[in-house]
Amino acid sequence: MTETVAPKTRIALYTTNLKGGGAEWCLLVLAGALADRGYHVDLLVDYNKGDYTSQIPDGVNVYELPKATWIHGTFTLIRACRGDRIPMLRHLSTSLKGLQKSRVFPALRDYVKREAPIAIICSLGYTPFLSVWAARDTSSGIRVIAREANTFSEQLAEEHLPWLRRRRRRQLLQLKSRLYPKMDAIVSVSSGVGDDLAQVLGLERQTITTIYNPVVSERLHARRAEGVEHPWLAPGEPPIVLAVGRLNPVKGYTTLISAFALVRQTIDAKLIILGEGSERSTLEDHVQRLNLQSSVDLPGRARNPFAFMARSSVFALSSLYEGLPAVLIEAMACQCPVVATDCPSGPREILEDGRLGLLTPVGDTQKLAESIIQTLRTSPETESLEHHAAQFSVAASTDAYEALILGREDI
């Protein structure tokens, strides 16, 4: 962090870690694209660990924020947040995760003061709160850009521990409602996410800028043509239904597997779910109960999911909620026909109200099975899918973020 750079060229992006999620991947892609445009890009993380640590783009400097003691971190944070102390303390009193984040605040504040980036793009968790307090405490003039990657109302409804749910919801809403108007810019990854955020927080919708994720790139097009080692993708094998994403309840894979059991009653097909996560054992048990062991495979994460997409007959998104599902766009860019749940938010927006792929009600096993069968039987025209996916290009997304960073209005 001692390199001397030209004034007004340093940009920071801040997230919690580099685990294998879509939001983290999009932030990495954006960091690389900004570095390619000549900016000095620092990627700040609370913990430098996860699947993406080996995929840092050239020109991007990863900086893990050192942890202060609990006492020093909490004291520094309380002093910095001034008028927001009461709602902050109320929320932290019920959130151990939030309290843990106070330990990185002194390092974040020192980074902002020392390196003086022109902007910090913060995404996920408590990063927007900590960023705006660090900017105010240092009087740095840094532009703080909060990036909302998921449907906020659905995240609130997912809270655990019922006896704390109402209290945490009220306090998180209060904290976010106070701090988001103080951001220099708020980005939603889809119009649906922006609409939801404005409604929940009581913000004017025009204060939220929708910028689609940087998804489609030359790298994607090159990698989709690479070979893939999976026996089910060999010529002459039955058609493949593909899903990609972490093995988590929010992805709705139990519904997908149940729907695939109905598909198998009509069509000899196979299902591959790429990803890893906490629900693996639950999903494997479900596959066994339905006697689908010979036709459903959960091989874990794939080095090149694009090659799987290019060779599959249907891509199925079964999520309960999303922000802007990059995997759906990637499948379209790989000319793979798609079906998706009509979940908040993203699929309806991406698929133009179902024109480019069938939409099904969330959690409806029968409708999902019918949509997969219909797509397998009709073989939709795929070049239009690739053409539509181009609007979610890395270049277009980076242009829009660059305009926000520089405070321009041309987005």
Tab-separated table of C-alpha atoms in Angstrom, residues 9-202:
chain	number	residue	atom	x	y	z
A	9	THR	CA	-6.797	7.777	-9.929
A	10	ARG	CA	-7.243	5.421	-6.971
A	11	ILE	CA	-10.542	3.550	-6.559
A	12	ALA	CA	-11.464	1.167	-3.762
A	13	LEU	CA	-13.970	-1.658	-3.862
A	14	TYR	CA	-14.986	-3.134	-0.513
A	15	THR	CA	-16.673	-6.447	0.272
A	16	THR	CA	-16.570	-8.944	3.115
A	17	ASN	CA	-14.592	-11.844	1.612
A	18	LEU	CA	-13.842	-13.701	-1.624
A	19	LYS	CA	-16.132	-16.680	-1.219
A	20	GLY	CA	-17.759	-18.085	-4.325
A	21	GLY	CA	-20.862	-15.915	-4.645
A	22	GLY	CA	-22.225	-14.049	-7.650
A	23	ALA	CA	-21.982	-10.651	-5.958
A	24	GLU	CA	-18.326	-11.151	-5.092
A	25	TRP	CA	-17.551	-12.357	-8.625
A	26	CYS	CA	-19.193	-9.323	-10.204
A	27	LEU	CA	-17.170	-7.039	-7.944
A	28	LEU	CA	-13.972	-8.828	-9.030
A	29	VAL	CA	-14.884	-8.411	-12.697
A	30	LEU	CA	-15.606	-4.721	-12.168
A	31	ALA	CA	-12.304	-4.273	-10.327
A	32	GLY	CA	-10.418	-5.837	-13.232
A	33	ALA	CA	-12.249	-3.732	-15.811
A	34	LEU	CA	-11.476	-0.502	-13.926
A	35	ALA	CA	-7.812	-1.532	-13.630
A	36	ASP	CA	-7.740	-2.121	-17.398
A	37	ARG	CA	-8.880	1.504	-17.834
A	38	GLY	CA	-5.850	2.813	-15.978
A	39	TYR	CA	-7.179	3.242	-12.451
A	40	HIS	CA	-5.249	2.058	-9.432
A	41	VAL	CA	-7.746	-0.391	-7.925
A	42	ASP	CA	-7.675	-1.616	-4.326
A	43	LEU	CA	-9.998	-4.473	-3.388
A	44	LEU	CA	-10.637	-4.245	0.362
A	45	VAL	CA	-11.862	-7.331	2.202
A	46	ASP	CA	-12.508	-8.180	5.828
A	47	TYR	CA	-11.068	-11.643	5.195
A	48	ASN	CA	-8.883	-12.578	2.239
A	49	LYS	CA	-10.212	-16.095	1.852
A	50	GLY	CA	-12.527	-17.983	-0.456
A	51	ASP	CA	-12.615	-19.561	-3.891
A	52	TYR	CA	-11.850	-16.317	-5.690
A	53	THR	CA	-8.500	-15.625	-4.016
A	54	SER	CA	-6.791	-17.370	-6.940
A	55	GLN	CA	-8.723	-15.370	-9.561
A	56	ILE	CA	-7.749	-11.795	-8.767
A	57	PRO	CA	-7.545	-9.782	-12.022
A	58	ASP	CA	-4.224	-8.284	-13.088
A	59	GLY	CA	-3.678	-4.796	-11.728
A	60	VAL	CA	-5.962	-5.258	-8.702
A	61	ASN	CA	-4.393	-4.993	-5.261
A	62	VAL	CA	-6.154	-7.062	-2.555
A	63	TYR	CA	-5.898	-5.616	0.931
A	64	GLU	CA	-7.211	-7.519	3.961
A	65	LEU	CA	-8.178	-5.015	6.635
A	66	PRO	CA	-6.256	-5.680	9.866
A	67	LYS	CA	-8.394	-6.406	12.918
A	68	ALA	CA	-8.266	-4.164	15.971
A	69	THR	CA	-9.164	-5.335	19.460
A	70	TRP	CA	-12.858	-5.378	20.313
A	71	ILE	CA	-12.461	-2.396	22.630
A	72	HIS	CA	-10.458	-0.255	20.208
A	73	GLY	CA	-12.668	-1.154	17.242
A	74	THR	CA	-15.941	-0.464	19.039
A	75	PHE	CA	-14.691	2.779	20.593
A	76	THR	CA	-13.397	4.065	17.246
A	77	LEU	CA	-16.651	3.184	15.514
A	78	ILE	CA	-18.831	4.807	18.182
A	79	ARG	CA	-16.771	7.985	17.995
A	80	ALA	CA	-16.974	8.093	14.203
A	81	CYS	CA	-20.696	7.522	13.683
A	82	ARG	CA	-21.738	10.507	15.817
A	83	GLY	CA	-25.415	11.245	15.024
A	84	ASP	CA	-26.009	7.596	14.136
A	85	ARG	CA	-24.737	6.184	17.434
A	86	ILE	CA	-28.050	5.230	18.972
A	87	PRO	CA	-29.468	3.219	16.024
A	88	MET	CA	-26.046	1.696	15.424
A	89	LEU	CA	-25.682	0.564	19.045
A	90	ARG	CA	-29.228	-0.773	19.111
A	91	HIS	CA	-28.562	-2.911	16.071
A	92	LEU	CA	-25.136	-4.089	17.213
A	93	SER	CA	-26.618	-5.136	20.562
A	94	THR	CA	-28.620	-7.839	18.762
A	95	SER	CA	-26.093	-8.710	16.041
A	96	LEU	CA	-22.820	-10.429	16.905
A	97	LYS	CA	-21.817	-10.285	13.235
A	98	GLY	CA	-22.232	-6.525	13.231
A	99	LEU	CA	-20.216	-6.206	16.426
A	100	GLN	CA	-17.403	-8.259	14.890
A	101	LYS	CA	-17.246	-5.833	11.948
A	102	SER	CA	-16.309	-2.995	14.290
A	103	ARG	CA	-12.859	-4.584	14.554
A	104	VAL	CA	-12.023	-3.696	10.931
A	105	PHE	CA	-13.286	-0.122	11.151
A	106	PRO	CA	-10.036	1.500	12.425
A	107	ALA	CA	-8.111	-0.025	9.499
A	108	LEU	CA	-10.767	1.077	7.006
A	109	ARG	CA	-10.728	4.625	8.369
A	110	ASP	CA	-6.919	4.703	8.253
A	111	TYR	CA	-6.933	3.386	4.680
A	112	VAL	CA	-9.339	6.119	3.539
A	113	LYS	CA	-7.282	8.814	5.252
A	114	ARG	CA	-3.916	7.518	4.025
A	115	GLU	CA	-4.703	6.464	0.445
A	116	ALA	CA	-7.459	9.022	-0.341
A	117	PRO	CA	-9.262	7.094	-3.102
A	118	ILE	CA	-11.671	9.135	-5.183
A	119	ALA	CA	-14.439	6.590	-4.553
A	120	ILE	CA	-15.265	3.431	-2.660
A	121	ILE	CA	-17.815	0.985	-4.047
A	122	CYS	CA	-19.133	-1.119	-1.170
A	123	SER	CA	-21.208	-4.262	-1.523
A	124	LEU	CA	-22.662	-6.804	0.915
A	125	GLY	CA	-23.061	-6.900	4.663
A	126	TYR	CA	-22.013	-3.909	6.741
A	127	THR	CA	-19.578	-2.503	4.183
A	128	PRO	CA	-21.810	0.474	3.202
A	129	PHE	CA	-22.266	1.525	6.844
A	130	LEU	CA	-18.571	1.300	7.671
A	131	SER	CA	-17.603	3.084	4.450
A	132	VAL	CA	-19.822	6.116	4.974
A	133	TRP	CA	-18.689	6.483	8.594
A	134	ALA	CA	-15.026	6.217	7.557
A	135	ALA	CA	-15.511	8.893	4.871
A	136	ARG	CA	-17.254	11.258	7.282
A	137	ASP	CA	-14.743	10.695	10.074
A	138	THR	CA	-11.781	11.521	7.836
A	139	SER	CA	-13.470	14.376	5.925
A	140	SER	CA	-11.872	12.808	2.869
A	141	GLY	CA	-14.359	13.858	0.192
A	142	ILE	CA	-14.427	10.281	-1.051
A	143	ARG	CA	-17.532	9.290	-3.026
A	144	VAL	CA	-19.255	6.410	-1.237
A	145	ILE	CA	-21.263	4.217	-3.619
A	146	ALA	CA	-23.468	1.549	-2.036
A	147	ARG	CA	-24.230	-1.414	-4.285
A	148	GLU	CA	-27.383	-3.386	-3.467
A	149	ALA	CA	-27.057	-6.891	-4.896
A	150	ASN	CA	-30.187	-8.604	-3.562
A	151	THR	CA	-33.852	-7.940	-2.867
A	152	PHE	CA	-33.676	-6.301	0.554
A	153	SER	CA	-37.195	-7.151	1.710
A	154	GLU	CA	-36.539	-10.840	1.053
A	155	GLN	CA	-33.281	-10.708	3.001
A	156	LEU	CA	-35.119	-9.231	5.959
A	157	ALA	CA	-37.777	-11.933	5.810
A	158	GLU	CA	-35.011	-14.573	5.896
A	159	GLU	CA	-33.861	-13.580	9.403
A	160	HIS	CA	-33.398	-16.490	11.829
A	161	LEU	CA	-34.235	-16.685	15.553
A	162	PRO	CA	-37.930	-15.713	15.558
A	163	TRP	CA	-37.808	-13.960	18.925
A	164	LEU	CA	-35.199	-11.537	17.544
A	165	ARG	CA	-36.599	-11.194	14.033
A	166	ARG	CA	-38.894	-8.252	14.598
A	167	ARG	CA	-36.332	-6.344	16.658
A	168	ARG	CA	-33.485	-6.899	14.199
A	169	ARG	CA	-35.695	-6.009	11.259
A	170	ARG	CA	-36.771	-2.723	12.833
A	171	GLN	CA	-33.229	-1.769	13.838
A	172	LEU	CA	-31.637	-2.716	10.511
A	173	LEU	CA	-34.322	-0.780	8.669
A	174	GLN	CA	-33.729	2.236	10.886
A	175	LEU	CA	-29.975	2.097	10.389
A	176	LYS	CA	-30.169	1.633	6.631
A	177	SER	CA	-32.864	4.302	6.286
A	178	ARG	CA	-30.619	6.805	8.084
A	179	LEU	CA	-27.412	5.988	6.231
A	180	TYR	CA	-28.427	5.323	2.627
A	181	PRO	CA	-29.562	8.929	2.026
A	182	LYS	CA	-26.020	9.958	3.046
A	183	MET	CA	-24.445	7.894	0.266
A	184	ASP	CA	-23.115	9.753	-2.748
A	185	ALA	CA	-24.786	7.134	-4.919
A	186	ILE	CA	-26.880	3.996	-4.506
A	187	VAL	CA	-26.711	1.292	-7.152
A	188	SER	CA	-29.241	-1.505	-7.617
A	189	VAL	CA	-28.263	-4.416	-9.834
A	190	SER	CA	-31.764	-4.584	-11.333
A	191	SER	CA	-34.807	-2.340	-11.534
A	192	GLY	CA	-36.691	-4.762	-9.298
A	193	VAL	CA	-34.033	-4.505	-6.594
A	194	GLY	CA	-34.150	-0.712	-6.864
A	195	ASP	CA	-37.937	-0.588	-6.637
A	196	ASP	CA	-37.903	-2.830	-3.577
A	197	LEU	CA	-35.147	-0.859	-1.849
A	198	ALA	CA	-36.898	2.459	-2.422
A	199	GLN	CA	-40.169	1.125	-1.057
A	200	VAL	CA	-38.685	-0.557	2.021
A	201	LEU	CA	-36.424	2.362	2.992
A	202	GLY	CA	-38.778	5.144	1.938
